[in-house]
Coordinates of C-alpha atoms in Angstrom, one line a residue:
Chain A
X1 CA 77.9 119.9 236.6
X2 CA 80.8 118.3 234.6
X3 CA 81.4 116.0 237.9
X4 CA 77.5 114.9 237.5
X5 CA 77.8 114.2 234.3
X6 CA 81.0 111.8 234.7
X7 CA 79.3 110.1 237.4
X8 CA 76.7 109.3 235.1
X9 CA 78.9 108.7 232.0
X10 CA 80.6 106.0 234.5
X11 CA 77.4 104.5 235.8
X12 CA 76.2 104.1 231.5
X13 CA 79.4 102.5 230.5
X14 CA 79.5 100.0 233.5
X15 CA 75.8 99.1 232.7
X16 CA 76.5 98.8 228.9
X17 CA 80.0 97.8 229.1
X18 CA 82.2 98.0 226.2
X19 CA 79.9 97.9 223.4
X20 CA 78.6 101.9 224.8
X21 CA 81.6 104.0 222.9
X22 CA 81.2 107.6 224.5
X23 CA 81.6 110.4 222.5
X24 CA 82.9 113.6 222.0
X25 CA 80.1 116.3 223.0
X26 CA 79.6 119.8 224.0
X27 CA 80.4 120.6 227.9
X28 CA 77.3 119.8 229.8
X29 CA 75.7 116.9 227.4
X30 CA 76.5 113.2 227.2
X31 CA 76.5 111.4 224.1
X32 CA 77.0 107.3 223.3
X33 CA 77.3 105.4 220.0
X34 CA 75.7 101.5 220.5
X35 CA 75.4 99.5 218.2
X36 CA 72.6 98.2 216.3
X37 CA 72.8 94.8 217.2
X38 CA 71.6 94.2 221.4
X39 CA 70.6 98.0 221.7
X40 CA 67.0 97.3 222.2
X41 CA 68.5 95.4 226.1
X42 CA 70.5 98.4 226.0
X43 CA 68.0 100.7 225.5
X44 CA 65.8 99.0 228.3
X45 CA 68.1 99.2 230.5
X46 CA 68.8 102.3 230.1
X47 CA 65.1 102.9 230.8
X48 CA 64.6 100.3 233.4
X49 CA 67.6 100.9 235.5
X50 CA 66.9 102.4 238.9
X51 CA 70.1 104.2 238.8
X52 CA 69.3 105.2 235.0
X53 CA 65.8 105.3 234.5
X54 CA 65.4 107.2 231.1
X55 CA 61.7 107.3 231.1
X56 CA 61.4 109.7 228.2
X57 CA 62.0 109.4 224.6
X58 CA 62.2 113.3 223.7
X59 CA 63.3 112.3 219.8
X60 CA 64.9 110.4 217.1
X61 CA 66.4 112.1 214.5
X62 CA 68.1 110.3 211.6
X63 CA 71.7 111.5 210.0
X64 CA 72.9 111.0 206.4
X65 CA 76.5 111.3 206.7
X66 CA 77.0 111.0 202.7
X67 CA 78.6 115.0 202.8
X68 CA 79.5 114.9 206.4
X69 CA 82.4 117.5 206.5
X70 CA 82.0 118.7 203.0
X71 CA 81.0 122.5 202.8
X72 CA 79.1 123.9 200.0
X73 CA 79.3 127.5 201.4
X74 CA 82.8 128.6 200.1
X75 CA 82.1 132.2 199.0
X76 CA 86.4 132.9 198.7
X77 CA 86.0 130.9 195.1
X78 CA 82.3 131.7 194.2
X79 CA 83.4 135.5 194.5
X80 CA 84.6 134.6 190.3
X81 CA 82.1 131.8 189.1
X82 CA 79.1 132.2 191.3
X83 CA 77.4 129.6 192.9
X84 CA 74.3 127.3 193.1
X85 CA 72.6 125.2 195.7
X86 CA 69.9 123.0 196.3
X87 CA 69.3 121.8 192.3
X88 CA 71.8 119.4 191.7
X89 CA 72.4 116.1 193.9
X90 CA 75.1 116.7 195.9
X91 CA 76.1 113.0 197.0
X92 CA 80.1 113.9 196.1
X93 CA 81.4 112.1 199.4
X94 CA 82.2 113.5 202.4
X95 CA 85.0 112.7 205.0
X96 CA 83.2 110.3 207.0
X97 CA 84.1 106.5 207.7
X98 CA 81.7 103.8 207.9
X99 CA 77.9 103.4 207.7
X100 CA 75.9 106.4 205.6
X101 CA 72.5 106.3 207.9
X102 CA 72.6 106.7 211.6
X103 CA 69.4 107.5 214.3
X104 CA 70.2 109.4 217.5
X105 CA 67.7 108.9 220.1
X106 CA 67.7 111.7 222.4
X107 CA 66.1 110.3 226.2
X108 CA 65.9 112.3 229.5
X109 CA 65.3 110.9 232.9
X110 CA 62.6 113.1 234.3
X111 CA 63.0 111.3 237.8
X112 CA 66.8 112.2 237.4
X113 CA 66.8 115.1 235.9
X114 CA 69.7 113.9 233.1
X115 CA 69.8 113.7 229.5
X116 CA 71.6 111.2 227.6
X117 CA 72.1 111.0 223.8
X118 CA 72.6 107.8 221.5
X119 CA 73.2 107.7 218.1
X120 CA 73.3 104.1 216.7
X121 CA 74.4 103.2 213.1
X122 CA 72.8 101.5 210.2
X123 CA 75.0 98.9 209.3
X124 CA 73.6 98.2 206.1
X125 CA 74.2 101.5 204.0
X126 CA 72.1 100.6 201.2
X127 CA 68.8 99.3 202.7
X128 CA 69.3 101.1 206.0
X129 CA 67.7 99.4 208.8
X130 CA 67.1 99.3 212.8
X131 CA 65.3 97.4 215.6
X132 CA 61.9 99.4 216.7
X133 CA 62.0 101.1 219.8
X134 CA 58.2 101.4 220.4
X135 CA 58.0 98.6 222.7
X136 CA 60.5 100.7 225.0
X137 CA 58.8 104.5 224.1
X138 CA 55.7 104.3 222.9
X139 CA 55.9 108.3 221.5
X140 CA 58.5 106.5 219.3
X141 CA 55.9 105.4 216.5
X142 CA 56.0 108.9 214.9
X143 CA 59.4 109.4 215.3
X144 CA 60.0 106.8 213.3
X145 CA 57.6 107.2 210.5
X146 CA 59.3 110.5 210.4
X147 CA 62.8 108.7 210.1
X148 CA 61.4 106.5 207.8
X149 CA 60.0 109.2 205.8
X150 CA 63.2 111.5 205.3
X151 CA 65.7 108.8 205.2
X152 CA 64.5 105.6 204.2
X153 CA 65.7 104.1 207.6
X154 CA 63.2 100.9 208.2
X155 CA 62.3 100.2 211.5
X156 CA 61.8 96.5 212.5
X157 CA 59.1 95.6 214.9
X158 CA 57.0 99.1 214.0
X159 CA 53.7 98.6 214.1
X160 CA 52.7 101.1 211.3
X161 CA 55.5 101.8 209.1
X162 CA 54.5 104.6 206.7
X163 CA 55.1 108.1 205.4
X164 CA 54.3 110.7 208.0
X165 CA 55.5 113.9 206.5
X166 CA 55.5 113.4 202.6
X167 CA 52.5 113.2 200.5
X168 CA 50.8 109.9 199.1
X169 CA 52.7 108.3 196.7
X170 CA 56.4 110.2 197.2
X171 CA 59.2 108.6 195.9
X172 CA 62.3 109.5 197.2
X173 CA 63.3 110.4 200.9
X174 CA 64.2 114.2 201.0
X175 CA 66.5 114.9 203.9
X176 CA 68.9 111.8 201.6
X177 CA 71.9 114.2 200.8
X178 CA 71.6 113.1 197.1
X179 CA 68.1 114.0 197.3
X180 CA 67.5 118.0 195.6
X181 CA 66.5 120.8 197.6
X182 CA 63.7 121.5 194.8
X183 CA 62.5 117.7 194.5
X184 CA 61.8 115.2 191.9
X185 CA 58.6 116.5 190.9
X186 CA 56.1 119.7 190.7
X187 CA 52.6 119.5 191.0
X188 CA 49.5 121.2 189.2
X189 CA 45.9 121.6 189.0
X190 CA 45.3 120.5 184.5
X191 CA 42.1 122.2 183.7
X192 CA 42.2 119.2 180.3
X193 CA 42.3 116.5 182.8
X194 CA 40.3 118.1 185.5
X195 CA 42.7 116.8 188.3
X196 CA 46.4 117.3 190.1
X197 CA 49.1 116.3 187.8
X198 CA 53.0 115.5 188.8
X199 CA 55.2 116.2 185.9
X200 CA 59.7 116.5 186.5
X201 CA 60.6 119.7 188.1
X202 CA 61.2 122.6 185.6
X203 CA 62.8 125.1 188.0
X204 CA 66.0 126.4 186.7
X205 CA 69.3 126.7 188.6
X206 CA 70.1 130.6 190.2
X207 CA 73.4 131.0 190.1
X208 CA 74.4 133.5 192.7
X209 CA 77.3 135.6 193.1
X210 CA 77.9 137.2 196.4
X211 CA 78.0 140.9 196.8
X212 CA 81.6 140.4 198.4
X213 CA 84.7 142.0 197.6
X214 CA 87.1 140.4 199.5
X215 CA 90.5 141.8 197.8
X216 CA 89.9 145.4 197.9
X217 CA 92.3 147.5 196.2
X218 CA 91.7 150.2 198.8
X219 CA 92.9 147.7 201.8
X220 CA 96.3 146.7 199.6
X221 CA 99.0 147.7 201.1
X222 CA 101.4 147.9 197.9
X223 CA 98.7 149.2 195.9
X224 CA 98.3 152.5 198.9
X225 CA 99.0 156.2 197.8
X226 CA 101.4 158.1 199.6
Chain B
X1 CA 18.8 97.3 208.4
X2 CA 20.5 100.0 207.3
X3 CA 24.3 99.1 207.1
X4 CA 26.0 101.9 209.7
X5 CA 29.3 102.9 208.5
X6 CA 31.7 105.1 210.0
X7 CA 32.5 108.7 208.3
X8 CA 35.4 109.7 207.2
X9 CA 36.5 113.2 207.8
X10 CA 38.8 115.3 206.5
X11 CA 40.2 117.6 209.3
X12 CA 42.3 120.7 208.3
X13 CA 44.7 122.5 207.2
X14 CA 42.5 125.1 206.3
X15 CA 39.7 124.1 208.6
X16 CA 39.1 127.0 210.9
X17 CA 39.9 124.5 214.4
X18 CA 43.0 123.2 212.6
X19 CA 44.7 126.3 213.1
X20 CA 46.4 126.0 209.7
X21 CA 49.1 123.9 211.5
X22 CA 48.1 120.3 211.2
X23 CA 45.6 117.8 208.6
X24 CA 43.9 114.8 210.2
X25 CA 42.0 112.0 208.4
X26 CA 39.4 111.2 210.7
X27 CA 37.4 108.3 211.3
X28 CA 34.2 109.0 213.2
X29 CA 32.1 107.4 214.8
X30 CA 29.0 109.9 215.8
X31 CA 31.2 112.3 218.1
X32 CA 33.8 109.4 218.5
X33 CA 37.1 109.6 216.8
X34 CA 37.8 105.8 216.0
X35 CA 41.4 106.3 213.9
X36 CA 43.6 109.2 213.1
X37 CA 46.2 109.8 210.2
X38 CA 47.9 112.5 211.2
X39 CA 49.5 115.2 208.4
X40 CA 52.5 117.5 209.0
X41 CA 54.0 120.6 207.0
X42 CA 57.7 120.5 207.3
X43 CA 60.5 123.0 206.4
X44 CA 63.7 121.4 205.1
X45 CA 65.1 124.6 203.8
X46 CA 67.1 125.3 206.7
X47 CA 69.4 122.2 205.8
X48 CA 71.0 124.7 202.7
X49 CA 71.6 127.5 204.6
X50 CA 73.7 129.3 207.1
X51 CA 73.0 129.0 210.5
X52 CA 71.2 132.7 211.0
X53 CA 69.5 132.7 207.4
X54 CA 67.0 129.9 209.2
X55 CA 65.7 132.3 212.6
X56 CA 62.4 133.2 210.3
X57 CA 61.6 129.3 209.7
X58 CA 61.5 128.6 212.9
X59 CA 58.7 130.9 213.9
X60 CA 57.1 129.4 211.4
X61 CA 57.3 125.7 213.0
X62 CA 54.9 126.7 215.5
X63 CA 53.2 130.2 215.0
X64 CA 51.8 129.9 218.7
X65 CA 55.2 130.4 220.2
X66 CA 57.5 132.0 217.6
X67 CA 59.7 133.3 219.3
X68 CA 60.3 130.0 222.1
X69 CA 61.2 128.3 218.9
X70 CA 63.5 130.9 217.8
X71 CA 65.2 130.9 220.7
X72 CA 65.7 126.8 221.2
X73 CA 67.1 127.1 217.7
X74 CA 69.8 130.5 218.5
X75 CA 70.9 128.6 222.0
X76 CA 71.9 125.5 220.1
X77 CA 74.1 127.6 217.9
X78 CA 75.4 129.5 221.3
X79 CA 75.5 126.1 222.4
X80 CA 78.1 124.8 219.5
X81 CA 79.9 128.0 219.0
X82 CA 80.4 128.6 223.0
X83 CA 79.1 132.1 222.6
X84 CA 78.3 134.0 225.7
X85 CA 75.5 135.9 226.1
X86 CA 75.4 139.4 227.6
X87 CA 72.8 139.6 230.9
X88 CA 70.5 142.1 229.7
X89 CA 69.8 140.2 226.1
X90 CA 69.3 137.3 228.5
X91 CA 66.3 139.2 230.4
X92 CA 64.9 140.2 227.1
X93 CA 64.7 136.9 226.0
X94 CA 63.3 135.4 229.0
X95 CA 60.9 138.3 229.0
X96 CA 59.8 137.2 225.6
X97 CA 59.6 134.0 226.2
X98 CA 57.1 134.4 229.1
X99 CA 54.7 136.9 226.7
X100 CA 55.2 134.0 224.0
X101 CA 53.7 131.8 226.9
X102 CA 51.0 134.0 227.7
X103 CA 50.1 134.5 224.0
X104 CA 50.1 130.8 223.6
X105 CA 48.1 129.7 226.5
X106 CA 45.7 132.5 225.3
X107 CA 45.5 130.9 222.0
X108 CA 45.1 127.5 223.3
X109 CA 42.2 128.6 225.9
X110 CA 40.5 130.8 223.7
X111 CA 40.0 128.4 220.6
X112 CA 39.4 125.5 222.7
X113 CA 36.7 127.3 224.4
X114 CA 35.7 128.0 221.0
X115 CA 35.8 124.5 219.7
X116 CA 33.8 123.2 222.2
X117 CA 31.2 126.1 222.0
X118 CA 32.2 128.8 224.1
X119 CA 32.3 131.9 222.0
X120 CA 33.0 134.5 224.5
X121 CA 36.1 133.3 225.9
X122 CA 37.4 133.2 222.7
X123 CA 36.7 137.4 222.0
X124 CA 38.2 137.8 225.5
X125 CA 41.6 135.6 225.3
X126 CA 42.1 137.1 221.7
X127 CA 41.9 141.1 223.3
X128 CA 45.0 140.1 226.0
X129 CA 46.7 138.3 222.8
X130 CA 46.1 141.6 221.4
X131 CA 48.4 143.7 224.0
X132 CA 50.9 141.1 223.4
X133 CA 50.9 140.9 220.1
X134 CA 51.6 145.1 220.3
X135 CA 55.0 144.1 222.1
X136 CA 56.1 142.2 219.3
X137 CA 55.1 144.7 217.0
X138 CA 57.2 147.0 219.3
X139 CA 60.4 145.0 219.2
X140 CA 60.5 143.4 216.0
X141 CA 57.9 145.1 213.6
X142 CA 56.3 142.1 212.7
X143 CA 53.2 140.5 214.6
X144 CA 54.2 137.1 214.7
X145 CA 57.0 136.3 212.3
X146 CA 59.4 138.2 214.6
X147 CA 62.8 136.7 214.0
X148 CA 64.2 139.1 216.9
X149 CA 66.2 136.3 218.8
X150 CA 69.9 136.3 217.0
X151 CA 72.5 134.0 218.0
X152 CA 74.2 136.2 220.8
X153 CA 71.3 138.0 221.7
X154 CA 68.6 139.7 219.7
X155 CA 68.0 142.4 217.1
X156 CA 67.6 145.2 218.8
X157 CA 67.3 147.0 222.2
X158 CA 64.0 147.3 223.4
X159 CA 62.3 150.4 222.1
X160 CA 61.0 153.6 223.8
X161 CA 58.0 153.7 222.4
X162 CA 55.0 151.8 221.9
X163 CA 53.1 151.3 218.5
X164 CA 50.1 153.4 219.0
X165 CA 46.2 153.5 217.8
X166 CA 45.3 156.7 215.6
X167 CA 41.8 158.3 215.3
X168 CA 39.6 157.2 211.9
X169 CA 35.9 156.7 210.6
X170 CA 35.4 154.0 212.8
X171 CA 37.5 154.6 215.7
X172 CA 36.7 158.2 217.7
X173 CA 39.7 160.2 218.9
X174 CA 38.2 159.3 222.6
X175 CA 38.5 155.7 221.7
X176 CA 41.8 156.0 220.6
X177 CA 43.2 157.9 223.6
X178 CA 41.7 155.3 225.2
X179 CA 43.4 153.0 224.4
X180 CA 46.6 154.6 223.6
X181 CA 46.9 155.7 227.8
X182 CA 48.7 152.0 228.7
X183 CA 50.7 152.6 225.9
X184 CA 52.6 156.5 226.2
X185 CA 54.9 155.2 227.8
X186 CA 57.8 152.9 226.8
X187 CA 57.9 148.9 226.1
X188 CA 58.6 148.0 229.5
X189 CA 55.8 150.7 230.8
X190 CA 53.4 149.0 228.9
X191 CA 54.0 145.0 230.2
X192 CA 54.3 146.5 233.5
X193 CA 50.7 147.7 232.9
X194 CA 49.5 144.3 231.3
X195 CA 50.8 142.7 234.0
X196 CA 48.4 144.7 236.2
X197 CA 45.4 144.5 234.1
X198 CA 46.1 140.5 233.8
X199 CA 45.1 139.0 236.8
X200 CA 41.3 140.0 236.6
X201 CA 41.0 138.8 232.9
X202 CA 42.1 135.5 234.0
X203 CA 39.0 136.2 236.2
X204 CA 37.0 136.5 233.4
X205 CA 38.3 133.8 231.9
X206 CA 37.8 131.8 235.1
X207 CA 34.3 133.1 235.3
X208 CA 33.2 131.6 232.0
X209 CA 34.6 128.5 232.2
X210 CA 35.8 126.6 235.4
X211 CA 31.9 126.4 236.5
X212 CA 30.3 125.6 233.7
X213 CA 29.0 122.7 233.5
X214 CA 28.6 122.9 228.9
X215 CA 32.3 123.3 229.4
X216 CA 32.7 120.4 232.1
X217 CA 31.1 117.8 230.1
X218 CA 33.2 117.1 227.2
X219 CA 36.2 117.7 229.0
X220 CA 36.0 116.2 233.1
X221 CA 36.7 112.5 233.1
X222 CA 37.5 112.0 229.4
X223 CA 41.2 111.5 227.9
X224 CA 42.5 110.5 230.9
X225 CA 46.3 110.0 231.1
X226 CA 48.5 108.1 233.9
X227 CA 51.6 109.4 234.5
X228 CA 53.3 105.8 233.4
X229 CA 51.4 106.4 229.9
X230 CA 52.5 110.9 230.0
X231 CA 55.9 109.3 230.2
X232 CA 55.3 106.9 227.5
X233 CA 54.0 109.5 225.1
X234 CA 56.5 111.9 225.9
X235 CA 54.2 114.4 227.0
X236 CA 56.1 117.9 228.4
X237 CA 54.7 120.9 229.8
X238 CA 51.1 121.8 231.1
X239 CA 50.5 118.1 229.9
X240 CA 52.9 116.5 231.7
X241 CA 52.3 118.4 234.7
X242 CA 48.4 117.5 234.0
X243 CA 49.6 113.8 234.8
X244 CA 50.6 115.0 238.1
X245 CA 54.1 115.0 237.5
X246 CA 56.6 117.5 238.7
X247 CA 58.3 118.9 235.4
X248 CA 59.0 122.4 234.2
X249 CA 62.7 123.1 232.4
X250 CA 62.9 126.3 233.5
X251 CA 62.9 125.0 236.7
X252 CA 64.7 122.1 236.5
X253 CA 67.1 122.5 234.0
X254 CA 67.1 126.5 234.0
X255 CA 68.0 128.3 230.9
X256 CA 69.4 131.9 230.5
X257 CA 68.1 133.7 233.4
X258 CA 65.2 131.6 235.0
X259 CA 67.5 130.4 237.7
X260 CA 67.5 134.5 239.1
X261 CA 63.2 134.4 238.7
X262 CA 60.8 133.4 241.6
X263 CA 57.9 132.4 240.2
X264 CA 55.6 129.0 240.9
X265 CA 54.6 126.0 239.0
X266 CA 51.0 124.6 239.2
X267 CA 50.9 121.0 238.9
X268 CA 48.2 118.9 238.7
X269 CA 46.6 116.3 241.7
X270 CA 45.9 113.3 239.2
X271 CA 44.4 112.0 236.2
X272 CA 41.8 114.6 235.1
X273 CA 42.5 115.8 231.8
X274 CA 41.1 119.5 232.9
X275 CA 44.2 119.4 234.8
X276 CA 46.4 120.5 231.8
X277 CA 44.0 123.4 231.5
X278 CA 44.1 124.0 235.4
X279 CA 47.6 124.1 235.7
X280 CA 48.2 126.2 232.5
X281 CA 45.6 129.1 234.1
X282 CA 47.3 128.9 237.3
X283 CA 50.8 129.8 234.8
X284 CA 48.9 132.5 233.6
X285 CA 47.9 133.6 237.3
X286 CA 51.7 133.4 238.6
X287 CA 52.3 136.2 235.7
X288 CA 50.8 138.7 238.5
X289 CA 53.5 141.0 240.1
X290 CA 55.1 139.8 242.8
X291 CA 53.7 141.3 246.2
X292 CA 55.3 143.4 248.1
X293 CA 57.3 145.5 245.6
X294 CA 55.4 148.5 246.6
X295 CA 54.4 149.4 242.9
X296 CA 51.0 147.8 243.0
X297 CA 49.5 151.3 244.5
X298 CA 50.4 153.4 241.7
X299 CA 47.5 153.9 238.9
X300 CA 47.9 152.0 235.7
X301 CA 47.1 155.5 234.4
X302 CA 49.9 157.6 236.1
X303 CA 52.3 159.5 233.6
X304 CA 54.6 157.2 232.0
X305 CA 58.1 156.1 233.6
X306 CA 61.1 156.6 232.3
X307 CA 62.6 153.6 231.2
X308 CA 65.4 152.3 233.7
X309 CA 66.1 149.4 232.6
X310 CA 67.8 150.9 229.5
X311 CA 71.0 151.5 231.5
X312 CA 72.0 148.2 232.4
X313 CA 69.6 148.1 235.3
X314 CA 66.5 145.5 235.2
X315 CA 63.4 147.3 234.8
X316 CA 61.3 145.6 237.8
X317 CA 59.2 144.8 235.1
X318 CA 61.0 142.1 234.2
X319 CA 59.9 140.0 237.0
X320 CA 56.6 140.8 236.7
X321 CA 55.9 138.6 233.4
X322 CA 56.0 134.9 235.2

């Protein structure tokens, strides 16, 4: 298996040369960063190849890396204050270098039998952008409505760039880490106006404290009878 | 003249053919869709919570095969945690994922029969779905929502008994013992039965529809797709296999324990789109027992088994669900 897979890893990085950076990954998957600039060649040759031949574009899924490596499940100091998620922004930085937005395309080679992932990074943090891959995967029109959707990732060369998932009108792009987990805005029927009205959310935040007791008298060992 | 213009329809979520899962905008022409806009529901819960608090959503994705999402979503966690999971939990699994199958290519074939005006197949498909739907019940007390697959296995061991029907106003005690014989036993007693009874449903189902020529018409020679244009769309499964195309994961890239299983995979001859449905009945005919194991002779009636397979053992039943 692993022997397959660094065949393949060879053949990839003698096709793309240098620009393919392989990554770190799970035993039994493959995984490349490209960049953005020259990865629609890349791309087609990875499809086009006859040693290669990644017909299939199973997905793309974006990544906002603004809290990668930052956990906001740390019940050892919630145990005193409690905790909330989901209400405010997060957006506090994470650990992570370089670019905020990346896509990873995930492609298999049905005449091969292999999988390969790519992530690719948006250079531009603020206005996020990449080269359409629809000429190359036509199932890739959704995928990246949906990525532009969610993360505000624009897509040059799509034929149809619009909102897939949210409703008409959304502001925002909610899988953003500084978007809330409860949104912007609620929606209602007003019987006085006779139609749907958005007004600011008005939920409140739950603070939770876990039912944990994680310094139990009974387990100290100075504080033991006998 | 009167100026023709094309209508504009507004296709679901709650429209009965919808299914609840999907909204289209459509733009019709007569019977012609000219232009879809396509609208999606979409969880993003799971992204503020712990791994195993997000099993439920993901029945929820798709509530035709609840518990094949479930388990895509606990192997990637086995998958990044390197956990190992035992045999027997592996043989569940796989066992539920093949009634998961069945229940979704009963769902499929009975509402599309529906939806293009075959009412009959539709009562039929939904009494199997039924039987299945009782296993569920069985393992994880809910019908659909089941969240049984955990990452390292699932909830619980299989159970020794089956949920049962009781007598009432509307249902005589006959009726009920009736249909309560298939299910005196255990679990695994009563898939071993289904998996008898199966084969001449899909008879039935066969019966109403390969032949008939108000089925044929709206399906034979329309939405054709090369295998060049599957690939483009990313079609997988009884689609892709439609195309003519020879593609099934749990043959090629084997998961848990298909790699032990003997079972077939129709695939299509070419470009007819009733080739999706072709190859997806044949599934459902592989789910027969396999020949030869001697069991076929004894009635689907006789006194319930003892369960084997609760002592480490595989009941034989387990390759009977293909």
């Amino acid at each position: 298996m692993s022997a397959r897979i660094e065949a393949l890893a060879s053949v990839i990085q003698a096709r793309l040369g240098e620009s393919a950076v392989r990554r770190a990954a799970v035993p039994g998957d493959l995984s490349f960063d490209l960049p953005a600039e020259g990865m629609l060649p890349a791309l087609t040759l990875l499809r086009d190849d006859p040693e290669l031949r990644f017909e299939m574009l199973i997905d793309i899924a974006g990544v906002d890396y603004l809290d990668y490596g930052r956990t906001e499940w740390r019940t050892t100091d919630s145990a005193n204050s409690g905790f909330g998620r989901g209400v405010n922004a997060s957006g506090q930085g994470g650990s992570h270098d370089g670019p905020r937005f990346a896509a990873v395309y995930q492609l298999l080679s049905v005449s091969r039998n292999e999988r390969v992932t790519v992530r690719v990074f948006c250079t531009d943090s603020e206005e996020p952008s990449l080269p359409s891959v629809v000429d190359i995967w036509a199932c890739a029109n959704w995928f990246e409505r949906e990525a532009f959707d969610l993360f505000g990732i624009v897509f040059h060369g799509h034929p149809d760039l619009r909102r897939i998932l949210t409703d008409y009108g959304f502001i925002g792009h909610p899988f953003r880490k500084d978007f809330p987990l409860i949104g912007n805005v609620e929606v209602r029927y007003d019987e006085t106006v006779g139609r749907v009205v958005y007004e600011p959310v008005q939920l409140v935040e739950r603070i939770l404290v876990p039912r944990v007791i994680r310094d139990d008298n009974r387990y100290d060992a100075a504080l033991k009878d006998s | 003249m009167a100026e023709i213009r094309n209508f504009t329809l507004n296709f679901g979520p709650q429209h009965p053919a919808a299914h609840g899962v999907l909204r289209l905008v459509l733009e019709m022409d007569g019977e012609t869709i000219q232009k879809a806009d396509p609208h999606i529901g979409l969880l993003q819960l799971a992204e503020s919570k712990p791994f195993n608090q997000s099993i439920g959503y993901m029945d929820r994705l798709d509530y035709v095969s609840m518990m094949c999402n479930e388990h895509a979503y606990v192997m990637a966690i086995e998958k990044l945690l390197g956990i190992k999971v035992p045999p027997r939990a592996q043989h569940i699994r796989v066992m539920f994922d093949e009634i998961t199958r069945v229940l979704n290519h009963l769902m499929w074939l009975g509402a599309h029969g529906l939806d293009i005006g075959a009412m009959t197949v539709f009562l039929f498909c939904f009494r199997e779905r039924e039987d299945l739907m009782d296993c569920y019940e069985a393992v994880s007390g809910t019908r659909m929502h089941a969240t049984y697959y955990r990452p390292g296995g699932v909830f619980r061991d299989l159970p020794d008994f089956m949920p049962r029907y009781e007598a009432s106003r509307w249902r005589s005690q006959k009726d009920a013992d009736r249909r309560n014989e298939a299910r005196s036993g255990s679990l695994l007693d009563f898939i071993d039965d289904f998996t008898r009874r199966f084969p001449a449903c899909i008879d039935e189902y066969e019966t109403l529809l390969t032949d008939n020529r108000i089925w044929k018409q709206p399906t034979v020679h329309i939405g054709v797709v090369s295998p060049a244009r599957a690939l483009q769309l990313g079609f997988t499964g009884p689609m892709l296999r439609g195309s003519g195309i020879v593609w099934d994961l749990r043959k090629q890239q084997p998961y848990e324990v298909y790699a032990d299983m003997d079972f077939d995979i129709p695939v299509g001859k070419g470009n007819s789109p009733v080739q999706p449905y072709h190859s997806a009945v044949r599934g459902l005919a592989a789910c027969q027992p396999r020949s030869g194991d001697g069991r076929r002779a004894q009635s689907a009636s006789a006194k319930p088994r003892r369960d084997e397979g609760r002592h480490g053992v595989p009941h034989p039943s387990f390759q009977a669900v293909h």
